[in-house]
């Protein structure tokens, strides 16, 4: 639920893939617009293929032969969402530029339509935006608090396991040393060295 909006220019090579990733929490709205720029290609119009995957590898969006497009989804799992772009047309030339406008959280909200729908303007609209931002920050803090509790629990379990493993290792070393002494003492007594 973080505040987020960023526009990115990607230079797509003739071969290969360019990817953009964003770590996003669950139940967050993501909207992205992409468009190819044709400054270097006055006559040819290459197309691009797009694939967006979730942290567990599920395909969220896939489109081929596109020059302009949009994808929108609500995240179902927390983690890095990956958007990959590559040229898929025969007219690749020397590569093209792609404009990607990636928005997450409350940045995806259309405040003009909210203002018209709720018949608010000016200070009221700004207060509604601030209220949404505060709510987003609050949800983010709750999420971070839950993650911190999980990490602390994992850390404490790991610490406990390492402590028990150390005690067990020390015990094994003591037992092995005692067995070596016992064996060597018996060996030297048989050889009549002691």
Tab-separated table of N, CA and C in Angstrom, residues 7-177:
chain	number	residue	atom	x	y	z
A	7	UNK	N	7.861	6.795	-13.679
A	7	UNK	CA	7.925	6.567	-15.113
A	7	UNK	C	9.357	6.189	-15.446
A	8	UNK	N	9.485	5.175	-16.280
A	8	UNK	CA	10.805	4.636	-16.616
A	8	UNK	C	10.940	4.584	-18.131
A	9	UNK	N	12.111	4.958	-18.622
A	9	UNK	CA	12.434	4.798	-20.032
A	9	UNK	C	13.366	3.610	-20.144
A	10	UNK	N	12.998	2.649	-20.963
A	10	UNK	CA	13.839	1.480	-21.191
A	10	UNK	C	14.314	1.477	-22.639
A	11	UNK	N	15.593	1.251	-22.842
A	11	UNK	CA	16.127	1.061	-24.190
A	11	UNK	C	16.182	-0.431	-24.450
A	12	UNK	N	15.267	-0.908	-25.291
A	12	UNK	CA	15.199	-2.339	-25.581
A	12	UNK	C	16.204	-2.681	-26.680
A	13	UNK	N	17.080	-3.643	-26.437
A	13	UNK	CA	18.042	-4.046	-27.467
A	13	UNK	C	17.341	-4.895	-28.534
A	14	UNK	N	17.975	-5.052	-29.702
A	14	UNK	CA	17.361	-5.865	-30.755
A	14	UNK	C	17.128	-7.316	-30.313
A	15	UNK	N	18.038	-7.843	-29.505
A	15	UNK	CA	17.857	-9.184	-28.962
A	15	UNK	C	17.997	-9.079	-27.448
A	16	UNK	N	17.306	-9.916	-26.753
A	16	UNK	CA	17.382	-9.885	-25.299
A	16	UNK	C	16.141	-9.271	-24.684
A	17	UNK	N	16.148	-9.210	-23.371
A	17	UNK	CA	14.990	-8.781	-22.598
A	17	UNK	C	15.411	-7.736	-21.582
A	18	UNK	N	14.551	-6.762	-21.353
A	18	UNK	CA	14.739	-5.788	-20.274
A	18	UNK	C	13.597	-5.991	-19.286
A	19	UNK	N	13.949	-6.050	-18.003
A	19	UNK	CA	12.946	-6.291	-16.975
A	19	UNK	C	12.991	-5.200	-15.908
A	20	UNK	N	11.847	-4.956	-15.318
A	20	UNK	CA	11.703	-4.022	-14.208
A	20	UNK	C	10.987	-4.781	-13.106
A	21	UNK	N	11.508	-4.676	-11.871
A	21	UNK	CA	10.839	-5.372	-10.768
A	21	UNK	C	10.504	-4.390	-9.667
A	22	UNK	N	9.489	-4.728	-8.905
A	22	UNK	CA	9.045	-3.897	-7.793
A	22	UNK	C	8.570	-4.820	-6.683
A	23	UNK	N	9.050	-4.572	-5.476
A	23	UNK	CA	8.586	-5.367	-4.338
A	23	UNK	C	7.290	-4.746	-3.840
A	24	UNK	N	6.220	-5.553	-3.866
A	24	UNK	CA	4.880	-5.057	-3.547
A	24	UNK	C	4.221	-5.993	-2.540
A	25	UNK	N	3.466	-5.404	-1.634
A	25	UNK	CA	2.733	-6.166	-0.630
A	25	UNK	C	1.485	-6.788	-1.257
A	26	UNK	N	0.827	-7.720	-0.539
A	26	UNK	CA	-0.421	-8.280	-1.070
A	26	UNK	C	-1.561	-7.266	-1.009
A	27	UNK	N	-2.550	-7.468	-1.863
A	27	UNK	CA	-3.766	-6.650	-1.933
A	27	UNK	C	-3.472	-5.186	-2.258
A	28	UNK	N	-2.555	-4.962	-3.191
A	28	UNK	CA	-2.220	-3.613	-3.646
A	28	UNK	C	-2.548	-3.532	-5.134
A	29	UNK	N	-3.169	-2.422	-5.528
A	29	UNK	CA	-3.518	-2.220	-6.932
A	29	UNK	C	-2.284	-1.714	-7.677
A	30	UNK	N	-2.025	-2.320	-8.838
A	30	UNK	CA	-0.901	-1.931	-9.697
A	30	UNK	C	-1.456	-1.598	-11.076
A	31	UNK	N	-1.069	-0.451	-11.595
A	31	UNK	CA	-1.480	-0.038	-12.941
A	31	UNK	C	-0.228	0.429	-13.671
A	32	UNK	N	-0.062	-0.006	-14.906
A	32	UNK	CA	1.093	0.426	-15.694
A	32	UNK	C	0.676	0.660	-17.139
A	33	UNK	N	1.196	1.727	-17.717
A	33	UNK	CA	1.013	2.034	-19.132
A	33	UNK	C	2.380	1.972	-19.792
A	34	UNK	N	2.432	1.383	-20.983
A	34	UNK	CA	3.690	1.334	-21.721
A	34	UNK	C	3.447	1.735	-23.160
A	35	UNK	N	4.491	2.346	-23.765
A	35	UNK	CA	4.370	2.845	-25.121
A	35	UNK	C	5.748	2.863	-25.762
A	36	UNK	N	5.831	2.388	-26.996
A	36	UNK	CA	7.084	2.430	-27.748
A	36	UNK	C	7.287	3.821	-28.336
A	37	UNK	N	8.538	4.252	-28.367
A	37	UNK	CA	8.898	5.537	-28.951
A	37	UNK	C	9.595	5.270	-30.280
A	38	UNK	N	9.169	5.981	-31.344
A	38	UNK	CA	9.628	5.695	-32.704
A	38	UNK	C	10.575	6.738	-33.279
A	39	UNK	N	11.277	7.513	-32.483
A	39	UNK	CA	12.138	8.555	-33.043
A	39	UNK	C	13.163	7.980	-34.025
A	40	UNK	N	13.759	6.843	-33.672
A	40	UNK	CA	14.813	6.259	-34.512
A	40	UNK	C	14.246	5.420	-35.653
A	41	UNK	N	12.955	5.168	-35.621
A	41	UNK	CA	12.326	4.305	-36.638
A	41	UNK	C	11.198	5.079	-37.320
A	42	UNK	N	11.562	5.922	-38.261
A	42	UNK	CA	10.542	6.739	-38.929
A	42	UNK	C	9.629	5.897	-39.819
A	43	UNK	N	10.184	4.879	-40.480
A	43	UNK	CA	9.370	4.083	-41.397
A	43	UNK	C	8.916	2.777	-40.767
A	44	UNK	N	9.805	2.078	-40.104
A	44	UNK	CA	9.464	0.781	-39.506
A	44	UNK	C	8.833	0.995	-38.126
A	45	UNK	N	7.906	0.133	-37.792
A	45	UNK	CA	7.251	0.200	-36.487
A	45	UNK	C	7.381	-1.155	-35.798
A	46	UNK	N	8.463	-1.346	-35.035
A	46	UNK	CA	8.623	-2.622	-34.326
A	46	UNK	C	7.576	-2.772	-33.226
A	47	UNK	N	7.360	-4.014	-32.832
A	47	UNK	CA	6.413	-4.296	-31.758
A	47	UNK	C	7.146	-4.969	-30.606
A	48	UNK	N	6.498	-4.959	-29.485
A	48	UNK	CA	7.112	-5.475	-28.268
A	48	UNK	C	6.205	-6.528	-27.646
A	49	UNK	N	6.821	-7.461	-26.927
A	49	UNK	CA	6.073	-8.440	-26.146
A	49	UNK	C	6.275	-8.096	-24.668
A	50	UNK	N	5.245	-8.308	-23.880
A	50	UNK	CA	5.259	-7.949	-22.454
A	50	UNK	C	4.813	-9.156	-21.645
A	51	UNK	N	5.531	-9.395	-20.551
A	51	UNK	CA	5.118	-10.455	-19.633
A	51	UNK	C	5.358	-9.969	-18.204
A	52	UNK	N	4.309	-10.032	-17.390
A	52	UNK	CA	4.398	-9.635	-15.990
A	52	UNK	C	4.157	-10.880	-15.149
A	53	UNK	N	5.082	-11.164	-14.232
A	53	UNK	CA	4.959	-12.358	-13.396
A	53	UNK	C	4.968	-11.980	-11.919
A	54	UNK	N	4.306	-12.834	-11.149
A	54	UNK	CA	4.240	-12.641	-9.701
A	54	UNK	C	5.488	-13.241	-9.051
A	55	UNK	N	5.673	-13.048	-7.744
A	55	UNK	CA	6.860	-13.593	-7.076
A	55	UNK	C	6.978	-15.117	-7.181
A	56	UNK	N	5.853	-15.811	-7.317
A	56	UNK	CA	5.890	-17.273	-7.416
A	56	UNK	C	5.859	-17.760	-8.854
A	57	UNK	N	6.048	-16.848	-9.815
A	57	UNK	CA	6.157	-17.231	-11.219
A	57	UNK	C	4.846	-17.295	-11.971
A	58	UNK	N	3.739	-16.915	-11.359
A	58	UNK	CA	2.451	-16.901	-12.051
A	58	UNK	C	2.402	-15.714	-13.013
A	59	UNK	N	1.884	-15.947	-14.217
A	59	UNK	CA	1.783	-14.877	-15.199
A	59	UNK	C	0.577	-14.012	-14.884
A	60	UNK	N	0.829	-12.723	-14.670
A	60	UNK	CA	-0.235	-11.775	-14.351
A	60	UNK	C	-0.741	-11.102	-15.621
A	61	UNK	N	0.174	-10.845	-16.563
A	61	UNK	CA	-0.186	-10.196	-17.823
A	61	UNK	C	0.788	-10.672	-18.898
A	62	UNK	N	0.249	-10.952	-20.079
A	62	UNK	CA	1.097	-11.343	-21.211
A	62	UNK	C	0.457	-10.802	-22.479
A	63	UNK	N	1.260	-10.082	-23.276
A	63	UNK	CA	0.764	-9.535	-24.532
A	63	UNK	C	1.900	-9.505	-25.529
A	64	UNK	N	1.592	-9.828	-26.781
A	64	UNK	CA	2.585	-9.804	-27.845
A	64	UNK	C	2.129	-8.864	-28.944
A	65	UNK	N	3.084	-8.452	-29.785
A	65	UNK	CA	2.828	-7.552	-30.920
A	65	UNK	C	2.138	-6.263	-30.481
A	66	UNK	N	2.642	-5.642	-29.444
A	66	UNK	CA	2.039	-4.418	-28.923
A	66	UNK	C	2.970	-3.235	-29.179
A	67	UNK	N	2.377	-2.088	-29.443
A	67	UNK	CA	3.134	-0.851	-29.516
A	67	UNK	C	2.760	0.061	-28.350
A	68	UNK	N	1.567	-0.140	-27.850
A	68	UNK	CA	1.035	0.618	-26.725
A	68	UNK	C	0.174	-0.338	-25.919
A	69	UNK	N	0.161	-0.197	-24.623
A	69	UNK	CA	-0.679	-1.074	-23.825
A	69	UNK	C	-0.740	-0.663	-22.369
A	70	UNK	N	-1.555	-1.392	-21.645
A	70	UNK	CA	-1.739	-1.142	-20.223
A	70	UNK	C	-2.011	-2.465	-19.534
A	71	UNK	N	-1.541	-2.593	-18.313
A	71	UNK	CA	-1.941	-3.732	-17.498
A	71	UNK	C	-2.264	-3.236	-16.102
A	72	UNK	N	-3.213	-3.905	-15.498
A	72	UNK	CA	-3.637	-3.564	-14.144
A	72	UNK	C	-3.997	-4.858	-13.428
A	73	UNK	N	-3.613	-4.943	-12.174
A	73	UNK	CA	-3.938	-6.117	-11.376
A	73	UNK	C	-3.848	-5.764	-9.903
A	74	UNK	N	-4.451	-6.603	-9.092
A	74	UNK	CA	-4.326	-6.487	-7.643
A	74	UNK	C	-3.452	-7.631	-7.180
A	75	UNK	N	-2.413	-7.311	-6.434
A	75	UNK	CA	-1.457	-8.332	-6.023
A	75	UNK	C	-2.115	-9.322	-5.070
A	76	UNK	N	-1.757	-10.577	-5.232
A	76	UNK	CA	-2.303	-11.617	-4.365
A	76	UNK	C	-1.258	-12.147	-3.392
A	77	UNK	N	0.000	-11.884	-3.685
A	77	UNK	CA	1.076	-12.355	-2.815
A	77	UNK	C	2.142	-11.265	-2.710
A	78	UNK	N	2.833	-11.269	-1.605
A	78	UNK	CA	3.884	-10.266	-1.395
A	78	UNK	C	5.166	-10.714	-2.075
A	79	UNK	N	5.937	-9.758	-2.577
A	79	UNK	CA	7.216	-10.083	-3.178
A	79	UNK	C	7.510	-9.229	-4.394
A	80	UNK	N	8.516	-9.641	-5.172
A	80	UNK	CA	8.951	-8.909	-6.359
A	80	UNK	C	8.099	-9.290	-7.560
A	81	UNK	N	7.405	-8.316	-8.109
A	81	UNK	CA	6.662	-8.503	-9.352
A	81	UNK	C	7.562	-8.043	-10.487
A	82	UNK	N	7.666	-8.850	-11.522
A	82	UNK	CA	8.630	-8.631	-12.593
A	82	UNK	C	7.902	-8.372	-13.912
A	83	UNK	N	8.202	-7.232	-14.546
A	83	UNK	CA	7.651	-6.899	-15.862
A	83	UNK	C	8.802	-6.940	-16.862
A	84	UNK	N	8.712	-7.831	-17.851
A	84	UNK	CA	9.769	-8.000	-18.853
A	84	UNK	C	9.267	-7.590	-20.233
A	85	UNK	N	10.125	-6.925	-20.976
A	85	UNK	CA	9.804	-6.428	-22.313
A	85	UNK	C	10.888	-6.887	-23.285
A	86	UNK	N	10.468	-7.295	-24.496
A	86	UNK	CA	11.426	-7.650	-25.547
A	86	UNK	C	10.790	-7.407	-26.902
A	87	UNK	N	11.645	-7.130	-27.881
A	87	UNK	CA	11.162	-6.900	-29.246
A	87	UNK	C	10.780	-8.238	-29.862
A	88	UNK	N	9.598	-8.298	-30.445
A	88	UNK	CA	9.158	-9.562	-31.038
A	88	UNK	C	8.845	-9.448	-32.526
A	89	UNK	N	9.093	-8.292	-33.130
A	89	UNK	CA	8.815	-8.151	-34.560
A	89	UNK	C	10.090	-8.386	-35.359
A	90	UNK	N	9.920	-8.575	-36.663
A	90	UNK	CA	11.063	-8.800	-37.539
A	90	UNK	C	11.851	-7.503	-37.750
A	91	UNK	N	11.194	-6.361	-37.585
A	91	UNK	CA	11.824	-5.053	-37.804
A	91	UNK	C	12.439	-4.557	-36.498
A	92	UNK	N	13.525	-5.166	-36.068
A	92	UNK	CA	14.129	-4.808	-34.786
A	92	UNK	C	15.072	-3.625	-34.904
A	93	UNK	N	15.742	-3.503	-36.009
A	93	UNK	CA	16.663	-2.388	-36.196
A	93	UNK	C	17.747	-2.394	-35.132
A	94	UNK	N	17.979	-1.228	-34.550
A	94	UNK	CA	19.009	-1.112	-33.518
A	94	UNK	C	18.395	-1.040	-32.126
A	95	UNK	N	17.164	-1.457	-31.984
A	95	UNK	CA	16.480	-1.382	-30.698
A	95	UNK	C	15.584	-0.162	-30.649
A	96	UNK	N	14.721	-0.100	-29.647
A	96	UNK	CA	13.788	1.021	-29.484
A	96	UNK	C	13.731	1.427	-28.018
A	97	UNK	N	13.111	2.563	-27.780
A	97	UNK	CA	12.877	3.039	-26.418
A	97	UNK	C	11.432	2.758	-26.039
A	98	UNK	N	11.246	2.428	-24.776
A	98	UNK	CA	9.907	2.133	-24.269
A	98	UNK	C	9.668	2.999	-23.039
A	99	UNK	N	8.521	3.656	-23.002
A	99	UNK	CA	8.137	4.469	-21.855
A	99	UNK	C	7.210	3.628	-20.990
A	100	UNK	N	7.574	3.435	-19.733
A	100	UNK	CA	6.774	2.644	-18.793
A	100	UNK	C	6.370	3.530	-17.628
A	101	UNK	N	5.075	3.706	-17.437
A	101	UNK	CA	4.543	4.481	-16.313
A	101	UNK	C	3.914	3.492	-15.342
A	102	UNK	N	4.602	3.217	-14.247
A	102	UNK	CA	4.251	2.154	-13.289
A	102	UNK	C	3.730	2.813	-12.026
A	103	UNK	N	2.486	2.519	-11.627
A	103	UNK	CA	1.894	3.118	-10.430
A	103	UNK	C	1.399	2.014	-9.500
A	104	UNK	N	1.608	2.219	-8.197
A	104	UNK	CA	1.098	1.260	-7.218
A	104	UNK	C	0.407	2.010	-6.078
A	105	UNK	N	-0.486	1.316	-5.403
A	105	UNK	CA	-1.140	1.880	-4.222
A	105	UNK	C	-2.084	3.008	-4.558
A	106	UNK	N	-2.064	4.053	-3.718
A	106	UNK	CA	-3.008	5.152	-3.910
A	106	UNK	C	-2.648	6.023	-5.111
A	107	UNK	N	-1.454	5.861	-5.658
A	107	UNK	CA	-1.073	6.606	-6.864
A	107	UNK	C	-1.929	6.181	-8.055
A	108	UNK	N	-2.572	5.010	-7.972
A	108	UNK	CA	-3.404	4.520	-9.068
A	108	UNK	C	-4.805	5.126	-9.044
A	109	UNK	N	-5.140	5.774	-7.950
A	109	UNK	CA	-6.496	6.303	-7.799
A	109	UNK	C	-6.694	7.529	-8.683
A	110	UNK	N	-7.822	7.587	-9.363
A	110	UNK	CA	-8.173	8.722	-10.220
A	110	UNK	C	-8.919	9.736	-9.358
A	111	UNK	N	-8.178	10.732	-8.869
A	111	UNK	CA	-8.759	11.690	-7.920
A	111	UNK	C	-9.759	12.622	-8.581
A	112	UNK	N	-9.649	12.846	-9.875
A	112	UNK	CA	-10.629	13.699	-10.561
A	112	UNK	C	-12.009	13.049	-10.546
A	113	UNK	N	-12.057	11.741	-10.830
A	113	UNK	CA	-13.351	11.057	-10.812
A	113	UNK	C	-13.897	10.943	-9.391
A	114	UNK	N	-13.014	10.794	-8.406
A	114	UNK	CA	-13.460	10.765	-7.011
A	114	UNK	C	-14.076	12.109	-6.640
A	115	UNK	N	-13.437	13.191	-7.056
A	115	UNK	CA	-13.950	14.531	-6.751
A	115	UNK	C	-15.312	14.761	-7.395
A	116	UNK	N	-15.484	14.332	-8.642
A	116	UNK	CA	-16.772	14.500	-9.317
A	116	UNK	C	-17.846	13.637	-8.679
A	117	UNK	N	-17.482	12.398	-8.353
A	117	UNK	CA	-18.453	11.454	-7.783
A	117	UNK	C	-18.934	11.913	-6.403
A	118	UNK	N	-17.999	12.341	-5.571
A	118	UNK	CA	-18.355	12.741	-4.211
A	118	UNK	C	-18.636	14.239	-4.099
A	119	UNK	N	-18.568	14.956	-5.216
A	119	UNK	CA	-18.841	16.393	-5.279
A	119	UNK	C	-18.027	17.173	-4.251
A	120	UNK	N	-16.710	16.915	-4.293
A	120	UNK	CA	-15.803	17.649	-3.408
A	120	UNK	C	-14.752	18.344	-4.251
A	121	UNK	N	-14.189	19.404	-3.721
A	121	UNK	CA	-13.145	20.125	-4.445
A	121	UNK	C	-12.279	20.882	-3.462
A	122	UNK	N	-11.150	21.357	-3.943
A	122	UNK	CA	-10.275	22.199	-3.148
A	122	UNK	C	-9.705	21.490	-1.931
A	123	UNK	N	-9.937	22.093	-0.778
A	123	UNK	CA	-9.366	21.612	0.470
A	123	UNK	C	-9.916	20.232	0.824
A	124	UNK	N	-11.216	20.033	0.548
A	124	UNK	CA	-11.811	18.719	0.847
A	124	UNK	C	-11.129	17.606	0.058
A	125	UNK	N	-10.843	17.870	-1.206
A	125	UNK	CA	-10.162	16.881	-2.046
A	125	UNK	C	-8.753	16.608	-1.524
A	126	UNK	N	-8.042	17.656	-1.158
A	126	UNK	CA	-6.694	17.476	-0.607
A	126	UNK	C	-6.742	16.692	0.697
A	127	UNK	N	-7.753	16.955	1.534
A	127	UNK	CA	-7.907	16.197	2.782
A	127	UNK	C	-8.207	14.721	2.504
A	128	UNK	N	-9.010	14.457	1.478
A	128	UNK	CA	-9.296	13.062	1.104
A	128	UNK	C	-8.026	12.363	0.639
A	129	UNK	N	-7.191	13.083	-0.139
A	129	UNK	CA	-5.915	12.514	-0.584
A	129	UNK	C	-5.011	12.226	0.611
A	130	UNK	N	-4.950	13.194	1.541
A	130	UNK	CA	-4.118	12.999	2.731
A	130	UNK	C	-4.631	11.850	3.594
A	131	UNK	N	-5.954	11.735	3.696
A	131	UNK	CA	-6.531	10.631	4.467
A	131	UNK	C	-6.168	9.284	3.838
A	132	UNK	N	-6.226	9.215	2.525
A	132	UNK	CA	-5.849	7.980	1.835
A	132	UNK	C	-4.362	7.686	2.028
A	133	UNK	N	-3.535	8.731	2.005
A	133	UNK	CA	-2.095	8.537	2.211
A	133	UNK	C	-1.810	8.057	3.626
A	134	UNK	N	-2.483	8.640	4.611
A	134	UNK	CA	-2.296	8.223	6.008
A	134	UNK	C	-2.753	6.782	6.204
A	135	UNK	N	-3.865	6.435	5.596
A	135	UNK	CA	-4.362	5.055	5.688
A	135	UNK	C	-3.374	4.086	5.044
A	136	UNK	N	-2.811	4.484	3.925
A	136	UNK	CA	-1.822	3.650	3.248
A	136	UNK	C	-0.577	3.468	4.110
A	137	UNK	N	-0.117	4.546	4.722
A	137	UNK	CA	1.056	4.472	5.596
A	137	UNK	C	0.756	3.593	6.804
A	138	UNK	N	-0.447	3.709	7.355
A	138	UNK	CA	-0.840	2.889	8.506
A	138	UNK	C	-0.834	1.401	8.150
A	139	UNK	N	-1.408	1.064	6.982
A	139	UNK	CA	-1.401	-0.336	6.539
A	139	UNK	C	0.022	-0.823	6.315
A	140	UNK	N	0.867	0.046	5.769
A	140	UNK	CA	2.262	-0.313	5.540
A	140	UNK	C	2.975	-0.579	6.862
A	141	UNK	N	2.740	0.256	7.858
A	141	UNK	CA	3.358	0.056	9.168
A	141	UNK	C	2.884	-1.243	9.817
A	142	UNK	N	1.588	-1.538	9.692
A	142	UNK	CA	1.084	-2.802	10.241
A	142	UNK	C	1.729	-3.999	9.544
A	143	UNK	N	1.887	-3.895	8.227
A	143	UNK	CA	2.533	-4.962	7.458
A	143	UNK	C	3.979	-5.136	7.902
A	144	UNK	N	4.694	-4.013	8.051
A	144	UNK	CA	6.094	-4.085	8.478
A	144	UNK	C	6.213	-4.634	9.898
A	145	UNK	N	5.272	-4.294	10.759
A	145	UNK	CA	5.284	-4.805	12.132
A	145	UNK	C	5.082	-6.321	12.127
A	146	UNK	N	4.157	-6.807	11.301
A	146	UNK	CA	3.933	-8.251	11.204
A	146	UNK	C	5.159	-8.955	10.642
A	147	UNK	N	5.789	-8.372	9.611
A	147	UNK	CA	7.004	-8.962	9.041
A	147	UNK	C	8.144	-8.982	10.054
A	148	UNK	N	8.259	-7.912	10.844
A	148	UNK	CA	9.301	-7.844	11.857
A	148	UNK	C	9.090	-8.923	12.912
A	149	UNK	N	7.831	-9.159	13.296
A	149	UNK	CA	7.530	-10.205	14.277
A	149	UNK	C	7.896	-11.578	13.712
A	150	UNK	N	7.582	-11.812	12.439
A	150	UNK	CA	7.947	-13.087	11.807
A	150	UNK	C	9.463	-13.257	11.780
A	151	UNK	N	10.166	-12.201	11.388
A	151	UNK	CA	11.622	-12.282	11.305
A	151	UNK	C	12.248	-12.485	12.683
A	152	UNK	N	11.690	-11.831	13.701
A	152	UNK	CA	12.206	-11.996	15.053
A	152	UNK	C	12.006	-13.438	15.514
A	153	UNK	N	10.841	-14.004	15.214
A	153	UNK	CA	10.566	-15.389	15.592
A	153	UNK	C	11.535	-16.351	14.904
A	154	UNK	N	11.773	-16.139	13.624
A	154	UNK	CA	12.720	-16.981	12.883
A	154	UNK	C	14.125	-16.835	13.471
A	155	UNK	N	14.504	-15.592	13.789
A	155	UNK	CA	15.820	-15.344	14.353
A	155	UNK	C	15.990	-16.022	15.706
A	156	UNK	N	14.958	-15.956	16.546
A	156	UNK	CA	15.029	-16.605	17.856
A	156	UNK	C	15.102	-18.125	17.729
A	157	UNK	N	14.342	-18.704	16.800
A	157	UNK	CA	14.407	-20.152	16.579
A	157	UNK	C	15.796	-20.557	16.097
A	158	UNK	N	16.335	-19.779	15.155
A	158	UNK	CA	17.668	-20.081	14.629
A	158	UNK	C	18.715	-19.977	15.733
A	159	UNK	N	18.616	-18.946	16.553
A	159	UNK	CA	19.537	-18.772	17.662
A	159	UNK	C	19.474	-19.957	18.621
A	160	UNK	N	18.269	-20.404	18.923
A	160	UNK	CA	18.089	-21.553	19.814
A	160	UNK	C	18.688	-22.819	19.209
A	161	UNK	N	18.453	-23.029	17.931
A	161	UNK	CA	18.989	-24.222	17.269
A	161	UNK	C	20.520	-24.204	17.238
A	162	UNK	N	21.092	-23.035	16.970
A	162	UNK	CA	22.552	-22.915	16.947
A	162	UNK	C	23.125	-23.181	18.339
A	163	UNK	N	22.456	-22.671	19.374
A	163	UNK	CA	22.929	-22.908	20.747
A	163	UNK	C	22.889	-24.397	21.076
A	164	UNK	N	21.795	-25.074	20.751
A	164	UNK	CA	21.706	-26.511	21.026
A	164	UNK	C	22.726	-27.302	20.207
A	165	UNK	N	22.931	-26.886	18.949
A	165	UNK	CA	23.920	-27.559	18.113
A	165	UNK	C	25.321	-27.382	18.702
A	166	UNK	N	25.621	-26.191	19.223
A	166	UNK	CA	26.926	-25.950	19.846
A	166	UNK	C	27.120	-26.821	21.076
A	167	UNK	N	26.084	-26.919	21.887
A	167	UNK	CA	26.160	-27.761	23.088
A	167	UNK	C	26.345	-29.220	22.690
A	168	UNK	N	25.615	-29.672	21.689
A	168	UNK	CA	25.738	-31.048	21.212
A	168	UNK	C	27.133	-31.298	20.646
A	169	UNK	N	27.668	-30.338	19.871
A	169	UNK	CA	29.015	-30.478	19.309
A	169	UNK	C	30.061	-30.561	20.418
A	170	UNK	N	29.905	-29.710	21.430
A	170	UNK	CA	30.831	-29.743	22.560
A	170	UNK	C	30.758	-31.076	23.286
A	171	UNK	N	29.541	-31.584	23.475
A	171	UNK	CA	29.369	-32.895	24.115
A	171	UNK	C	30.018	-34.005	23.311
A	172	UNK	N	29.841	-33.993	21.991
A	172	UNK	CA	30.450	-35.011	21.129
A	172	UNK	C	31.967	-34.924	21.221
A	173	UNK	N	32.517	-33.694	21.220
A	173	UNK	CA	33.973	-33.530	21.334
A	173	UNK	C	34.487	-34.094	22.661
A	174	UNK	N	33.786	-33.848	23.755
A	174	UNK	CA	34.199	-34.355	25.065
A	174	UNK	C	34.146	-35.879	25.078
A	175	UNK	N	33.076	-36.458	24.542
A	175	UNK	CA	32.945	-37.924	24.505
A	175	UNK	C	34.035	-38.536	23.638
A	176	UNK	N	34.300	-37.962	22.476
A	176	UNK	CA	35.338	-38.480	21.577
A	176	UNK	C	36.714	-38.370	22.245
A	177	UNK	N	36.990	-37.265	22.926
A	177	UNK	CA	38.264	-37.114	23.638
A	177	UNK	C	38.418	-38.167	24.725
